[in-house]
mmCIF file with all atom_site columns, C-alpha atoms in Angstrom:
data_model
loop_
_atom_site.group_PDB
_atom_site.id
_atom_site.type_symbol
_atom_site.label_atom_id
_atom_site.label_alt_id
_atom_site.label_comp_id
_atom_site.label_asym_id
_atom_site.label_entity_id
_atom_site.label_seq_id
_atom_site.pdbx_PDB_ins_code
_atom_site.Cartn_x
_atom_site.Cartn_y
_atom_site.Cartn_z
_atom_site.occupancy
_atom_site.B_iso_or_equiv
_atom_site.pdbx_formal_charge
_atom_site.auth_seq_id
_atom_site.auth_comp_id
_atom_site.auth_asym_id
_atom_site.auth_atom_id
_atom_site.pdbx_PDB_model_num
ATOM 1   C CA . MET G 1 1   ? -3.420  -23.414 -48.492 1.00 39.00 ? 6   MET G CA 1
ATOM 2   C CA . GLN G 1 2   ? -7.005  -24.599 -47.218 1.00 40.00 ? 7   GLN G CA 1
ATOM 3   C CA . TRP G 1 3   ? -6.453  -23.408 -43.787 1.00 30.00 ? 8   TRP G CA 1
ATOM 4   C CA . GLN G 1 4   ? -5.545  -19.993 -45.415 1.00 34.00 ? 9   GLN G CA 1
ATOM 5   C CA . GLN G 1 5   ? -8.919  -19.665 -47.128 1.00 39.00 ? 10  GLN G CA 1
ATOM 6   C CA . ARG G 1 6   ? -10.801 -20.713 -43.766 1.00 38.00 ? 11  ARG G CA 1
ATOM 7   C CA . LEU G 1 7   ? -8.815  -17.769 -41.981 1.00 33.00 ? 12  LEU G CA 1
ATOM 8   C CA . MET G 1 8   ? -9.498  -15.356 -44.623 1.00 36.00 ? 13  MET G CA 1
ATOM 9   C CA . ALA G 1 9   ? -13.305 -16.456 -44.745 1.00 38.00 ? 14  ALA G CA 1
ATOM 10  C CA . LEU G 1 10  ? -13.054 -16.136 -41.101 1.00 35.00 ? 15  LEU G CA 1
ATOM 11  C CA . LEU G 1 11  ? -11.810 -12.460 -40.863 1.00 34.00 ? 16  LEU G CA 1
ATOM 12  C CA . ILE G 1 12  ? -14.067 -11.224 -43.601 1.00 37.00 ? 17  ILE G CA 1
ATOM 13  C CA . ALA G 1 13  ? -17.114 -12.885 -41.567 1.00 37.00 ? 18  ALA G CA 1
ATOM 14  C CA . CYS G 1 14  ? -16.137 -10.887 -38.601 1.00 36.00 ? 19  CYS G CA 1
ATOM 15  C CA . CYS G 1 15  ? -14.940 -7.733  -39.607 1.00 35.00 ? 20  CYS G CA 1
ATOM 16  C CA . PRO G 1 16  ? -18.582 -5.874  -39.243 1.00 34.00 ? 21  PRO G CA 1
ATOM 17  C CA . PHE G 1 17  ? -18.450 -7.131  -35.424 1.00 34.00 ? 22  PHE G CA 1
ATOM 18  C CA . ALA G 1 18  ? -14.999 -5.636  -35.122 1.00 35.00 ? 23  ALA G CA 1
ATOM 19  C CA . GLU G 1 19  ? -16.144 -2.467  -33.213 1.00 35.00 ? 24  GLU G CA 1
ATOM 20  C CA . VAL G 1 20  ? -18.769 -4.272  -31.127 1.00 36.00 ? 25  VAL G CA 1
ATOM 21  C CA . GLY G 1 21  ? -18.267 -3.524  -27.482 1.00 35.00 ? 26  GLY G CA 1
ATOM 22  C CA . ALA G 1 22  ? -15.711 -1.005  -27.971 1.00 35.00 ? 27  ALA G CA 1
ATOM 23  C CA . SER G 1 23  ? -15.629 1.592   -25.113 1.00 37.00 ? 28  SER G CA 1
ATOM 24  C CA . PRO G 1 24  ? -15.893 5.250   -26.268 1.00 41.00 ? 29  PRO G CA 1
ATOM 25  C CA . ALA G 1 25  ? -12.548 5.964   -25.260 1.00 43.00 ? 30  ALA G CA 1
ATOM 26  C CA . SER G 1 26  ? -11.290 3.636   -27.908 1.00 43.00 ? 31  SER G CA 1
ATOM 27  C CA . ALA G 1 27  ? -12.885 5.173   -30.428 1.00 46.00 ? 32  ALA G CA 1
ATOM 28  C CA . SER G 1 28  ? -11.228 8.697   -29.452 1.00 46.00 ? 33  SER G CA 1
ATOM 29  C CA . ALA G 1 29  ? -7.839  6.967   -28.391 1.00 69.00 ? 34  ALA G CA 1
ATOM 30  C CA . PHE G 1 30  ? -5.659  8.160   -31.378 1.00 88.00 ? 35  PHE G CA 1
ATOM 31  C CA . MET G 1 31  ? -6.084  12.250  -31.687 1.00 96.00 ? 36  MET G CA 1
ATOM 32  C CA . ARG G 1 32  ? -4.267  14.923  -33.481 1.00 97.00 ? 37  ARG G CA 1
ATOM 33  C CA . LEU G 1 33  ? -2.943  17.608  -31.844 1.00 98.00 ? 38  LEU G CA 1
ATOM 34  C CA . ALA G 1 34  ? -3.145  20.807  -34.034 1.00 98.00 ? 39  ALA G CA 1
ATOM 35  C CA . VAL G 1 35  ? -1.831  24.383  -33.859 1.00 98.00 ? 40  VAL G CA 1
ATOM 36  C CA . VAL G 1 36  ? -3.824  26.714  -36.236 1.00 98.00 ? 41  VAL G CA 1
ATOM 37  C CA . THR G 1 37  ? -2.969  30.509  -36.575 1.00 98.00 ? 42  THR G CA 1
ATOM 38  C CA . GLU G 1 38  ? -5.956  32.788  -36.907 1.00 96.00 ? 43  GLU G CA 1
ATOM 39  C CA . GLN G 1 39  ? -5.511  32.991  -40.449 1.00 96.00 ? 44  GLN G CA 1
ATOM 40  C CA . GLY G 1 40  ? -5.835  28.982  -40.548 1.00 97.00 ? 45  GLY G CA 1
ATOM 41  C CA . ASP G 1 41  ? -2.242  27.964  -41.031 1.00 97.00 ? 46  ASP G CA 1
ATOM 42  C CA . THR G 1 42  ? -1.517  24.761  -39.425 1.00 97.00 ? 47  THR G CA 1
ATOM 43  C CA . LEU G 1 43  ? 1.757   24.950  -37.740 1.00 98.00 ? 48  LEU G CA 1
ATOM 44  C CA . VAL G 1 44  ? 1.577   21.485  -36.338 1.00 98.00 ? 49  VAL G CA 1
ATOM 45  C CA . ASP G 1 45  ? -0.558  18.510  -37.168 1.00 97.00 ? 50  ASP G CA 1
ATOM 46  C CA . GLU G 1 46  ? 0.503   15.396  -35.400 1.00 97.00 ? 51  GLU G CA 1
ATOM 47  C CA . ALA G 1 47  ? -0.883  11.874  -34.174 1.00 95.00 ? 52  ALA G CA 1
ATOM 48  C CA . VAL G 1 48  ? -1.037  11.593  -30.411 1.00 96.00 ? 53  VAL G CA 1
ATOM 49  C CA . PRO G 1 49  ? -2.252  8.359   -28.787 1.00 95.00 ? 54  PRO G CA 1
ATOM 50  C CA . ALA G 1 50  ? -4.056  7.805   -25.826 1.00 95.00 ? 55  ALA G CA 1
ATOM 51  C CA . GLY G 1 51  ? -1.377  8.478   -23.303 1.00 96.00 ? 56  GLY G CA 1
ATOM 52  C CA . GLY G 1 52  ? 0.455   10.697  -25.820 1.00 96.00 ? 57  GLY G CA 1
ATOM 53  C CA . ARG G 1 53  ? 2.160   13.751  -24.393 1.00 97.00 ? 58  ARG G CA 1
ATOM 54  C CA . TRP G 1 54  ? 3.660   17.093  -25.408 1.00 98.00 ? 59  TRP G CA 1
ATOM 55  C CA . CYS G 1 55  ? 4.782   20.260  -23.875 1.00 98.00 ? 60  CYS G CA 1
ATOM 56  C CA . ILE G 1 56  ? 4.860   24.023  -24.715 1.00 98.00 ? 61  ILE G CA 1
ATOM 57  C CA . LYS G 1 57  ? 8.278   24.950  -23.989 1.00 97.00 ? 62  LYS G CA 1
ATOM 58  C CA . TRP G 1 58  ? 9.221   28.813  -23.607 1.00 93.00 ? 63  TRP G CA 1
ATOM 59  C CA . GLN G 1 59  ? 11.437  31.107  -22.318 1.00 92.00 ? 64  GLN G CA 1
ATOM 60  C CA . HIS G 1 60  ? 10.560  33.466  -19.446 1.00 81.00 ? 65  HIS G CA 1
ATOM 61  C CA . SER G 1 61  ? 10.545  36.944  -20.946 1.00 72.00 ? 66  SER G CA 1
ATOM 62  C CA . VAL G 1 62  ? 11.689  38.804  -17.489 1.00 71.00 ? 67  VAL G CA 1
ATOM 63  C CA . GLU G 1 63  ? 13.725  35.751  -16.370 1.00 67.00 ? 68  GLU G CA 1
ATOM 64  C CA . HIS G 1 64  ? 15.055  34.204  -19.594 1.00 72.00 ? 69  HIS G CA 1
ATOM 65  C CA . PHE G 1 65  ? 14.848  30.653  -17.953 1.00 81.00 ? 70  PHE G CA 1
ATOM 66  C CA . THR G 1 66  ? 13.189  27.649  -19.770 1.00 89.00 ? 71  THR G CA 1
ATOM 67  C CA . VAL G 1 67  ? 9.379   26.920  -18.637 1.00 90.00 ? 72  VAL G CA 1
ATOM 68  C CA . LEU G 1 68  ? 7.338   23.714  -19.526 1.00 93.00 ? 73  LEU G CA 1
ATOM 69  C CA . ASP G 1 69  ? 3.631   23.230  -19.696 1.00 94.00 ? 74  ASP G CA 1
ATOM 70  C CA . CYS G 1 70  ? 3.063   19.848  -20.107 1.00 97.00 ? 75  CYS G CA 1
ATOM 71  C CA . TYR G 1 71  ? -0.218  17.999  -21.830 1.00 97.00 ? 76  TYR G CA 1
ATOM 72  C CA . ARG G 1 72  ? -1.597  14.418  -21.960 1.00 97.00 ? 77  ARG G CA 1
ATOM 73  C CA . ASN G 1 73  ? -4.332  12.877  -24.120 1.00 97.00 ? 78  ASN G CA 1
ATOM 74  C CA . VAL G 1 74  ? -6.411  10.946  -21.582 1.00 96.00 ? 79  VAL G CA 1
ATOM 75  C CA . ALA G 1 75  ? -8.782  8.862   -23.619 1.00 94.00 ? 80  ALA G CA 1
ATOM 76  C CA . GLY G 1 76  ? -9.680  11.912  -26.006 1.00 95.00 ? 81  GLY G CA 1
ATOM 77  C CA . VAL G 1 77  ? -9.467  14.774  -23.362 1.00 96.00 ? 82  VAL G CA 1
ATOM 78  C CA . MET G 1 78  ? -6.464  17.346  -23.364 1.00 98.00 ? 83  MET G CA 1
ATOM 79  C CA . GLN G 1 79  ? -5.013  17.286  -19.676 1.00 97.00 ? 84  GLN G CA 1
ATOM 80  C CA . LEU G 1 80  ? -2.541  20.187  -18.661 1.00 95.00 ? 85  LEU G CA 1
ATOM 81  C CA . GLU G 1 81  ? -0.647  17.090  -16.434 1.00 95.00 ? 86  GLU G CA 1
ATOM 82  C CA . ARG G 1 82  ? 2.458   19.065  -14.828 1.00 93.00 ? 87  ARG G CA 1
ATOM 83  C CA . SER G 1 83  ? 5.024   22.133  -15.094 1.00 89.00 ? 88  SER G CA 1
ATOM 84  C CA . HIS G 1 84  ? 8.393   22.630  -15.030 1.00 88.00 ? 89  HIS G CA 1
ATOM 85  C CA . GLN G 1 85  ? 9.430   25.967  -13.452 1.00 82.00 ? 90  GLN G CA 1
ATOM 86  C CA . PRO G 1 86  ? 12.937  26.880  -12.599 1.00 74.00 ? 91  PRO G CA 1
ATOM 87  C CA . ASP G 1 87  ? 11.957  30.005  -10.190 1.00 60.00 ? 92  ASP G CA 1
ATOM 88  C CA . PHE G 1 88  ? 9.308   31.709  -8.596  1.00 60.00 ? 93  PHE G CA 1
ATOM 89  C CA . ALA G 1 89  ? 9.249   34.468  -10.886 1.00 54.00 ? 94  ALA G CA 1
ATOM 90  C CA . ALA G 1 90  ? 6.633   36.850  -12.294 1.00 46.00 ? 95  ALA G CA 1
ATOM 91  C CA . GLY G 1 91  ? 3.386   34.786  -13.217 1.00 49.00 ? 96  GLY G CA 1
ATOM 92  C CA . LEU G 1 92  ? 5.011   31.563  -12.179 1.00 47.00 ? 97  LEU G CA 1
ATOM 93  C CA . GLY G 1 93  ? 4.501   29.765  -8.936  1.00 52.00 ? 98  GLY G CA 1
ATOM 94  C CA . HIS G 1 94  ? 2.459   26.466  -7.562  1.00 47.00 ? 99  HIS G CA 1
ATOM 95  C CA . ILE G 1 95  ? -1.233  27.416  -6.195  1.00 55.00 ? 100 ILE G CA 1
ATOM 96  C CA . PHE G 1 96  ? -2.251  25.197  -3.471  1.00 57.00 ? 101 PHE G CA 1
ATOM 97  C CA . GLY G 1 97  ? -4.261  22.363  -4.352  1.00 64.00 ? 102 GLY G CA 1
ATOM 98  C CA . ARG G 1 98  ? -3.569  22.419  -7.839  1.00 67.00 ? 103 ARG G CA 1
ATOM 99  C CA . GLY G 1 99  ? -1.093  19.621  -8.335  1.00 75.00 ? 104 GLY G CA 1
ATOM 100 C CA . GLU G 1 100 ? 2.246   18.561  -6.089  1.00 78.00 ? 105 GLU G CA 1
ATOM 101 C CA . GLN G 1 101 ? 5.313   20.702  -6.176  1.00 80.00 ? 106 GLN G CA 1
ATOM 102 C CA . VAL G 1 102 ? 8.448   18.976  -6.146  1.00 80.00 ? 107 VAL G CA 1
ATOM 103 C CA . SER G 1 103 ? 12.171  19.815  -6.617  1.00 79.00 ? 108 SER G CA 1
ATOM 104 C CA . ASP G 1 104 ? 13.707  18.674  -9.648  1.00 82.00 ? 109 ASP G CA 1
ATOM 105 C CA . GLY G 1 105 ? 16.909  18.702  -7.789  1.00 87.00 ? 110 GLY G CA 1
ATOM 106 C CA . GLU G 1 106 ? 18.565  21.767  -9.740  1.00 83.00 ? 111 GLU G CA 1
ATOM 107 C CA . GLY G 1 107 ? 17.012  24.481  -7.615  1.00 77.00 ? 112 GLY G CA 1
ATOM 108 C CA . GLY G 1 108 ? 13.850  24.915  -9.615  1.00 81.00 ? 113 GLY G CA 1
ATOM 109 C CA . TYR G 1 109 ? 10.510  22.614  -9.351  1.00 81.00 ? 114 TYR G CA 1
ATOM 110 C CA . TRP G 1 110 ? 7.862   20.680  -11.123 1.00 87.00 ? 115 TRP G CA 1
ATOM 111 C CA . ILE G 1 111 ? 4.259   20.921  -10.303 1.00 88.00 ? 116 ILE G CA 1
ATOM 112 C CA . ASN G 1 112 ? 3.293   16.994  -10.931 1.00 90.00 ? 117 ASN G CA 1
ATOM 113 C CA . ALA G 1 113 ? -0.551  15.854  -10.869 1.00 91.00 ? 118 ALA G CA 1
ATOM 114 C CA . ILE G 1 114 ? -2.199  19.180  -12.086 1.00 90.00 ? 119 ILE G CA 1
ATOM 115 C CA . ASN G 1 115 ? -4.216  16.761  -14.475 1.00 94.00 ? 120 ASN G CA 1
ATOM 116 C CA . GLU G 1 116 ? -6.620  19.626  -15.581 1.00 93.00 ? 121 GLU G CA 1
ATOM 117 C CA . PRO G 1 117 ? -8.860  18.802  -18.555 1.00 96.00 ? 122 PRO G CA 1
ATOM 118 C CA . VAL G 1 118 ? -8.559  22.036  -20.634 1.00 97.00 ? 123 VAL G CA 1
ATOM 119 C CA . THR G 1 119 ? -11.819 23.117  -21.786 1.00 97.00 ? 124 THR G CA 1
ATOM 120 C CA . ASN G 1 120 ? -13.245 21.786  -24.949 1.00 97.00 ? 125 ASN G CA 1
ATOM 121 C CA . ASN G 1 121 ? -9.936  20.471  -25.873 1.00 98.00 ? 126 ASN G CA 1
ATOM 122 C CA . ARG G 1 122 ? -8.239  23.962  -26.952 1.00 98.00 ? 127 ARG G CA 1
ATOM 123 C CA . TYR G 1 123 ? -6.947  27.078  -25.566 1.00 97.00 ? 128 TYR G CA 1
ATOM 124 C CA . VAL G 1 124 ? -5.560  30.141  -27.457 1.00 98.00 ? 129 VAL G CA 1
ATOM 125 C CA . LEU G 1 125 ? -1.711  31.248  -26.875 1.00 97.00 ? 130 LEU G CA 1
ATOM 126 C CA . ARG G 1 126 ? -0.507  34.649  -27.819 1.00 97.00 ? 131 ARG G CA 1
ATOM 127 C CA . VAL G 1 127 ? 2.950   33.410  -29.247 1.00 97.00 ? 132 VAL G CA 1
ATOM 128 C CA . GLY G 1 128 ? 5.859   35.159  -27.974 1.00 96.00 ? 133 GLY G CA 1
ATOM 129 C CA . SER G 1 129 ? 9.001   36.542  -29.693 1.00 96.00 ? 134 SER G CA 1
ATOM 130 C CA . PRO G 1 130 ? 11.669  34.685  -31.170 1.00 96.00 ? 135 PRO G CA 1
ATOM 131 C CA . ALA G 1 131 ? 13.229  35.530  -27.518 1.00 95.00 ? 136 ALA G CA 1
ATOM 132 C CA . VAL G 1 132 ? 10.409  33.929  -26.109 1.00 95.00 ? 137 VAL G CA 1
ATOM 133 C CA . ASN G 1 133 ? 10.324  30.849  -28.378 1.00 97.00 ? 138 ASN G CA 1
ATOM 134 C CA . HIS G 1 134 ? 7.193   29.713  -27.502 1.00 97.00 ? 139 HIS G CA 1
ATOM 135 C CA . ARG G 1 135 ? 7.440   25.832  -29.241 1.00 98.00 ? 140 ARG G CA 1
ATOM 136 C CA . VAL G 1 136 ? 5.885   22.471  -29.163 1.00 98.00 ? 141 VAL G CA 1
ATOM 137 C CA . VAL G 1 137 ? 8.337   19.795  -27.734 1.00 98.00 ? 142 VAL G CA 1
ATOM 138 C CA . TRP G 1 138 ? 7.565   15.954  -27.558 1.00 97.00 ? 143 TRP G CA 1
ATOM 139 C CA . PRO G 1 139 ? 9.026   14.560  -24.240 1.00 94.00 ? 144 PRO G CA 1
ATOM 140 C CA . GLY G 1 140 ? 9.347   11.287  -25.969 1.00 93.00 ? 145 GLY G CA 1
ATOM 141 C CA . GLY G 1 141 ? 11.372  12.831  -28.914 1.00 95.00 ? 146 GLY G CA 1
ATOM 142 C CA . GLU G 1 142 ? 8.937   11.009  -31.393 1.00 93.00 ? 147 GLU G CA 1
ATOM 143 C CA . HIS G 1 143 ? 8.253   14.405  -33.660 1.00 95.00 ? 148 HIS G CA 1
ATOM 144 C CA . ALA G 1 144 ? 10.458  17.093  -34.174 1.00 96.00 ? 149 ALA G CA 1
ATOM 145 C CA . PRO G 1 145 ? 10.140  20.586  -32.277 1.00 97.00 ? 150 PRO G CA 1
ATOM 146 C CA . VAL G 1 146 ? 8.126   23.048  -33.721 1.00 98.00 ? 151 VAL G CA 1
ATOM 147 C CA . SER G 1 147 ? 9.018   26.900  -33.218 1.00 98.00 ? 152 SER G CA 1
ATOM 148 C CA . LEU G 1 148 ? 5.454   28.668  -32.802 1.00 98.00 ? 153 LEU G CA 1
ATOM 149 C CA . SER G 1 149 ? 7.372   31.989  -32.478 1.00 98.00 ? 154 SER G CA 1
ATOM 150 C CA . GLU G 1 150 ? 9.443   31.599  -35.742 1.00 97.00 ? 155 GLU G CA 1
ATOM 151 C CA . HIS G 1 151 ? 6.258   31.296  -37.832 1.00 97.00 ? 156 HIS G CA 1
ATOM 152 C CA . ALA G 1 152 ? 3.617   33.295  -36.003 1.00 98.00 ? 157 ALA G CA 1
ATOM 153 C CA . ALA G 1 153 ? 5.477   35.635  -33.231 1.00 97.00 ? 158 ALA G CA 1
ATOM 154 C CA . GLY G 1 154 ? 3.129   38.085  -31.807 1.00 97.00 ? 159 GLY G CA 1
ATOM 155 C CA . GLN G 1 155 ? -0.291  36.369  -33.146 1.00 97.00 ? 160 GLN G CA 1
ATOM 156 C CA . ARG G 1 156 ? -2.832  34.572  -31.855 1.00 98.00 ? 161 ARG G CA 1
ATOM 157 C CA . VAL G 1 157 ? -2.527  30.511  -32.147 1.00 98.00 ? 162 VAL G CA 1
ATOM 158 C CA . THR G 1 158 ? -5.220  27.625  -31.295 1.00 98.00 ? 163 THR G CA 1
ATOM 159 C CA . ILE G 1 159 ? -3.922  24.660  -30.023 1.00 98.00 ? 164 ILE G CA 1
ATOM 160 C CA . GLN G 1 160 ? -6.423  21.830  -29.892 1.00 98.00 ? 165 GLN G CA 1
ATOM 161 C CA . LEU G 1 161 ? -6.586  18.090  -29.474 1.00 97.00 ? 166 LEU G CA 1
ATOM 162 C CA . ILE G 1 162 ? -9.013  16.624  -32.043 1.00 96.00 ? 167 ILE G CA 1
ATOM 163 C CA . ASP G 1 163 ? -10.437 13.467  -32.761 1.00 93.00 ? 168 ASP G CA 1
ATOM 164 C CA . PRO G 1 164 ? -9.811  12.955  -36.519 1.00 90.00 ? 169 PRO G CA 1
ATOM 165 C CA . HIS G 1 165 ? -13.118 10.755  -36.689 1.00 84.00 ? 170 HIS G CA 1
ATOM 166 C CA . ALA G 1 166 ? -15.464 13.626  -35.622 1.00 79.00 ? 171 ALA G CA 1
ATOM 167 C CA . SER G 1 167 ? -17.683 15.491  -37.681 1.00 62.00 ? 172 SER G CA 1
ATOM 168 C CA . PRO G 1 168 ? -16.343 19.029  -38.339 1.00 57.00 ? 173 PRO G CA 1
ATOM 169 C CA . ARG G 1 169 ? -17.603 21.958  -36.603 1.00 53.00 ? 174 ARG G CA 1
ATOM 170 C CA . GLU G 1 170 ? -19.922 24.095  -38.367 1.00 38.00 ? 175 GLU G CA 1
#
């Protein structure tokens, strides 16, 4: 019993120093992925730990195959990590010097190692029709997919990685 009291006293005494020496990355390691409509409706609000990944998945409007644009939380920075494209259709393709194109083994390809930071951790997407079905998916399955087209077809949404500890923007 006495050792428990000493342990508790030690923990209480050390609490003020818990963040001493913490790196800036550790302060922003846990971020939130938010997708918000122009009207301010939140369609997605999920925790994304450092290294966490999510993708925007959609059907190409001409060829009707699935495209994936995959992102990652890199120490609080949203980065476009990779993209999967089953074909070189309109608007798609690999740009030399931007990532590495590799076969997916099924006739399509991945563009890996894009690792491109997204300016201000946010971008605007005009959500496609239900046939395009823009959706947020989690490669690890940690959250349920969310169809943006089901809730905001034809509208602009902001996809953003937010530090939940930061002061609100004015």
